[in-house]
Short mmCIF file of C-alpha atoms in Angstrom, two decimals:
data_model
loop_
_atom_site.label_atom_id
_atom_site.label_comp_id
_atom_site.label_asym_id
_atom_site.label_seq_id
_atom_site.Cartn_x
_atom_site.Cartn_y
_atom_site.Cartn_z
CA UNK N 1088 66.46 44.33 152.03
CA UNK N 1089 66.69 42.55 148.94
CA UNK N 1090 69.64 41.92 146.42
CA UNK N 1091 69.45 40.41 143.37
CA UNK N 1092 72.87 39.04 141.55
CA UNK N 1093 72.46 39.10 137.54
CA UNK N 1094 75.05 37.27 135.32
CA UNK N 1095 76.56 37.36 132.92
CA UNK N 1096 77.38 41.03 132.62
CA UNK N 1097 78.30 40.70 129.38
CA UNK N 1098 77.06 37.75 126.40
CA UNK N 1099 77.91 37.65 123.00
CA UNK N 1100 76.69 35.15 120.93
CA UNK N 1101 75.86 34.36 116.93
CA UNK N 1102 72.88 34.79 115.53
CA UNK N 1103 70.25 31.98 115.69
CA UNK N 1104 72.10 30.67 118.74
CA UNK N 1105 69.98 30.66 122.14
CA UNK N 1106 71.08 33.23 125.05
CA UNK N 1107 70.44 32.44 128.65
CA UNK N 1108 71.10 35.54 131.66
CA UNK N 1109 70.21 34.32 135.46
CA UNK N 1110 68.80 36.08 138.25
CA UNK N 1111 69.12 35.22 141.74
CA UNK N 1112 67.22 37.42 144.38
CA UNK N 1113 67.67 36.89 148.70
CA UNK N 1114 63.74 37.65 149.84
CA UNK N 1115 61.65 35.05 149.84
CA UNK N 1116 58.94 37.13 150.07
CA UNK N 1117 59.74 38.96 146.45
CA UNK N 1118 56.70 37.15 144.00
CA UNK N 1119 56.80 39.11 141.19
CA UNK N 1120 60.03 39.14 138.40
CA UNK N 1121 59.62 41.53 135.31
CA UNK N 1122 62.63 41.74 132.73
CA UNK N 1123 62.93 44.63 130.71
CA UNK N 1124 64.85 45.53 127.37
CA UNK N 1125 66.93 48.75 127.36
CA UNK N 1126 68.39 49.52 124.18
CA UNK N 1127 71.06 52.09 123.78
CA UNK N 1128 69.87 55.96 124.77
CA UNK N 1129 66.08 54.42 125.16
CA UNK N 1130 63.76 53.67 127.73
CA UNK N 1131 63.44 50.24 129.46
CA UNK N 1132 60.51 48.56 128.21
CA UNK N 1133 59.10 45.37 130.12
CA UNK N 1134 59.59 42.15 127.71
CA UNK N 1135 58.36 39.27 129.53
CA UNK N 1136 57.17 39.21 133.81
CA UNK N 1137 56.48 35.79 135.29
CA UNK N 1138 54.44 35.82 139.18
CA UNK N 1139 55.41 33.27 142.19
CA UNK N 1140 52.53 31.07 141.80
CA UNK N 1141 54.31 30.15 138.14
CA UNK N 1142 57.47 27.84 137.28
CA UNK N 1143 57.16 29.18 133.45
CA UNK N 1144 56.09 31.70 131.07
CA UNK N 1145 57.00 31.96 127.31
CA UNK N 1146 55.75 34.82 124.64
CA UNK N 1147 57.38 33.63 121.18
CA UNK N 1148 60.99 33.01 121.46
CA UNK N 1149 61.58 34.72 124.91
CA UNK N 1150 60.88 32.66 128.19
CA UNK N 1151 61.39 33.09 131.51
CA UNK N 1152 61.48 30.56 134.33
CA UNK N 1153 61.19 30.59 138.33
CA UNK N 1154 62.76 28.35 141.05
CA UNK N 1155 61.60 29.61 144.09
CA UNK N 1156 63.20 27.03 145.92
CA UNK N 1157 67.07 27.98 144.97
CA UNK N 1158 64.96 31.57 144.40
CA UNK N 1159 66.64 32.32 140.95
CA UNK N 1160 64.91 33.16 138.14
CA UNK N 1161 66.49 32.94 133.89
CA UNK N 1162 65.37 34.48 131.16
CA UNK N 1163 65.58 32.64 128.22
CA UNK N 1164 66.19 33.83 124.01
CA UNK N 1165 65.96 31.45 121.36
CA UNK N 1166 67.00 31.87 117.76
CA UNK N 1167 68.25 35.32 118.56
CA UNK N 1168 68.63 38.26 116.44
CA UNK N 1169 70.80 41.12 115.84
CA UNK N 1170 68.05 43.15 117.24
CA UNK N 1171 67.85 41.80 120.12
CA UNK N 1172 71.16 43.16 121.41
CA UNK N 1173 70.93 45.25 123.98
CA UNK N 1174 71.25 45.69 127.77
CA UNK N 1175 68.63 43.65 130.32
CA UNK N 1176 67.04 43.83 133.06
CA UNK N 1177 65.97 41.26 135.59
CA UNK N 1178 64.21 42.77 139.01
CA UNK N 1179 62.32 41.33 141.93
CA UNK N 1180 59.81 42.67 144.33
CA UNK N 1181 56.78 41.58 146.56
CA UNK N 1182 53.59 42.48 145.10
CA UNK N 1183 50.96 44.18 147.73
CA UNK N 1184 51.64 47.11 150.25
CA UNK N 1185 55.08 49.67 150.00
CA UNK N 1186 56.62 48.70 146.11
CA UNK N 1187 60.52 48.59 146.16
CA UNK N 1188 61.65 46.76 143.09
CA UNK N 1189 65.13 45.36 143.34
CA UNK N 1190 66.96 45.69 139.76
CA UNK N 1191 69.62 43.67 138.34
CA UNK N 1192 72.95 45.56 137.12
CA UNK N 1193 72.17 44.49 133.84
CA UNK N 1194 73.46 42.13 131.05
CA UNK N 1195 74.75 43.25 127.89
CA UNK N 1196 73.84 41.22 124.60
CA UNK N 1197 75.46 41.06 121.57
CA UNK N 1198 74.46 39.26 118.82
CA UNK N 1199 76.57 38.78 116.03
CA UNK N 1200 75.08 38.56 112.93
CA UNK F 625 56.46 53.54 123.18
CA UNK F 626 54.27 54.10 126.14
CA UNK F 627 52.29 56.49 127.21
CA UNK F 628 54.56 58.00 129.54
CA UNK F 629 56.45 61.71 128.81
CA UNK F 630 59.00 63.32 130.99
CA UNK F 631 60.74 67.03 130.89
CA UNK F 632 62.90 68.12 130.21
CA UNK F 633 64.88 65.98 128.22
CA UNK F 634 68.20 67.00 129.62
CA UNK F 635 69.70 69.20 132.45
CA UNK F 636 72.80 70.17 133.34
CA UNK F 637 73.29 71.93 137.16
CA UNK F 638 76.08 73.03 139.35
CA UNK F 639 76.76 71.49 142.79
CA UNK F 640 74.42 72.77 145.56
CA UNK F 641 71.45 73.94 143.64
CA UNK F 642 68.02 72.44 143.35
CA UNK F 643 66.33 70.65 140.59
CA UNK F 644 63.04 69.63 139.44
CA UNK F 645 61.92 66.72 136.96
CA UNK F 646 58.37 66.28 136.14
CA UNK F 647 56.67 63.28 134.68
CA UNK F 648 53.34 62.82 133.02
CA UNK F 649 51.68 59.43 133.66
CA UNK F 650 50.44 57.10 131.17
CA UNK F 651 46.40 57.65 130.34
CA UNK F 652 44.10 55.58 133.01
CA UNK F 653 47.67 54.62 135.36
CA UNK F 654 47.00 55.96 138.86
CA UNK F 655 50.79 55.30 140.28
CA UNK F 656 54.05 56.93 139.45
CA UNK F 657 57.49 55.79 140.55
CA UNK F 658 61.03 56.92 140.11
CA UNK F 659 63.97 55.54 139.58
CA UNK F 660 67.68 56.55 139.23
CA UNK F 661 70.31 55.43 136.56
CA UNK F 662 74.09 55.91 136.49
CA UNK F 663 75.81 54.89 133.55
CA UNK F 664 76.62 51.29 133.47
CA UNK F 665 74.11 50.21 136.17
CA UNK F 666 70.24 49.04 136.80
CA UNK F 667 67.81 51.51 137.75
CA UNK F 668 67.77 52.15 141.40
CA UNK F 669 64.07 53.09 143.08
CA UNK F 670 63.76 56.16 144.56
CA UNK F 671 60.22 56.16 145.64
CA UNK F 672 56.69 55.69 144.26
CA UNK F 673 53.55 57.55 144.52
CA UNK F 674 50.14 56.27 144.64
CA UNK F 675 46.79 58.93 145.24
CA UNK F 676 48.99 61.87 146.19
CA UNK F 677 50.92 59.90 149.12
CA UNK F 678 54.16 58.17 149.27
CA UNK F 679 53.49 54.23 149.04
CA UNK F 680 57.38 53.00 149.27
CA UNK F 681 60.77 54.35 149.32
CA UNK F 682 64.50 53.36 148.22
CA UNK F 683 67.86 54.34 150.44
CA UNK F 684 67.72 57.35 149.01
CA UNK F 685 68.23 60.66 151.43
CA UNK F 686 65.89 62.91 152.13
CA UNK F 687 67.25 65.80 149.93
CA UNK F 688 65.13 63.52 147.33
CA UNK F 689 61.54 64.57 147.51
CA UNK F 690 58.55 64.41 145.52
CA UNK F 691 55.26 65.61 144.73
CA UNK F 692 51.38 63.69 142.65
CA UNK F 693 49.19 66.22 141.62
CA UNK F 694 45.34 65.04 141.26
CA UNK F 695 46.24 64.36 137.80
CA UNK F 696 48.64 61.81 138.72
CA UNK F 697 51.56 63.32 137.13
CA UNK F 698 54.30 63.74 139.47
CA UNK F 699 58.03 65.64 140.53
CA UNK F 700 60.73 64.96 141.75
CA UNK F 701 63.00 67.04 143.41
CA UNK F 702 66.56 66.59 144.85
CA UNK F 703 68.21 69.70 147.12
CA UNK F 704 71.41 70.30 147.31
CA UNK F 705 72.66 68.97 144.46
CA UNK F 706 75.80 66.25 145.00
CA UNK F 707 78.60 65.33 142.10
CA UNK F 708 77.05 61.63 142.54
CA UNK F 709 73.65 62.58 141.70
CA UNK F 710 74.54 62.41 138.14
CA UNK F 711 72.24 60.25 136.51
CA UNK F 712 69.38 59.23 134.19
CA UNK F 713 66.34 59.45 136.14
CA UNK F 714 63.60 57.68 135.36
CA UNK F 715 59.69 57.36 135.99
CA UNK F 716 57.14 54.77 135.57
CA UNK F 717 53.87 54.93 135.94
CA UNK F 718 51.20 51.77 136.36
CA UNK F 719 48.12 51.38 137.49
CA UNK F 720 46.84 49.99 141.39
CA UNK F 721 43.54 48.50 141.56
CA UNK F 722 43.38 46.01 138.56
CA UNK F 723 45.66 43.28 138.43
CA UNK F 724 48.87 43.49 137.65
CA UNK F 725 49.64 46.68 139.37
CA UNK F 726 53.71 46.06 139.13
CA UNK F 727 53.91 46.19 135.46
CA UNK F 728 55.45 49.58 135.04
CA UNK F 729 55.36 51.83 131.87
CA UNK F 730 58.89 53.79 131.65
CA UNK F 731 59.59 57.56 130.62
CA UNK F 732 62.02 58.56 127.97
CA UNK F 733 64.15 59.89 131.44
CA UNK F 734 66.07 63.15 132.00
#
């Protein structure tokens, strides 16, 4: 089945700095890579997705890009925010037929103000 | 916050018994899935349903069970009740049919 490796588990960085956590997934067959936002005692709620057939896929200051090749997949921050700390999600899956989503174990952000 | 409710809010059971969690889908989603938390980690899938019918499942035994009703609201139940099923459990619900079907709408959990 497939395994995806998140890292950092942890990042802690100042605010206005940029904040970079990598994916890497096994299945080559997984096309579709949602990241969510899980803030403490809430739901997780889906920030950014990006789909095989793309390398790139921004929405204001978060971004998140795909190498299928080395089939890892890094979600980008810039300028962050104190509210932006939380934990994050990264997960992988193939799109079509039986859904089972692979999830990351998470990476914690902290941003110091 | 999305559309998507889920009851009760917590629970607390012994070893051995039985529980049920329900979950209301968002308005106009078709597909329900759950997932299970423990502290510290990602969410783990249990299973999905999609029209009534199980369309994928996790490594999860088969003391974990679950139900859509026409509605598309859904349960889940687990039997037999282990120490290590101590988690946040979670459902999503999206919609099959239109798109992107993966993006998933999370519950507030139990």
């Amino acid at each position: 089945g497939e395994n995806v490796e998140q890292h950092p588990s942890t990042l802690s960085v100042q605010e206005g700095d940029s904040a970079v956590i990598k994916c890497t997934y096994s299945d080559s067959a997984s096309n579709y890579f949602p990241w969510y936002k899980q803030e403490l005692g809430k739901r997780p709620q889906l920030i950014i997705d990006i789909r095989s057939n793309v390398g790139e896929k921004k929405d204001q200051r978060i971004a998140v890009t795909l190498n299928k090749t080395a089939k890892h997949f890094s979600l980008h921050i810039t300028e962050t925010q104190p509210e932006d700390s939380a934990v994050y999600f990264c997960a992988a899956s193939i799109s079509g037929g039986s859904y089972i989503p692979t999830f990351g174990r998470g990476t914690s952000l902290i941003v110091h103000p | 916050e999305t559309g998507v409710t889920q009851s009760p809010t917590h629970l607390i059971k012994t070893r051995g018994q039985q529980v049920t969690l329900r979950c209301s889908s968002q308005s106009g989603h078709n597909t329900v899935s759950w997932y299970q938390q423990a502290l510290g980690q990602g969410p783990q899938f249990i299973f999905q349903y999609y029209r009534e019918e199980e369309n994928g499942r996790g490594n999860f035994p088969p003391r974990f069970s679950g139900l859509q009703f026409p509605n598309y609201s859904s349960e889940l139940n687990v039997n037999a009740l282990e120490l290590d099923d101590s988690a946040l459990y979670l459902c999503a619900s999206s919609l099959i049919g239109q798109g992107a079907w993966e993006t998933q709408y999370f519950g507030p959990g139990t």
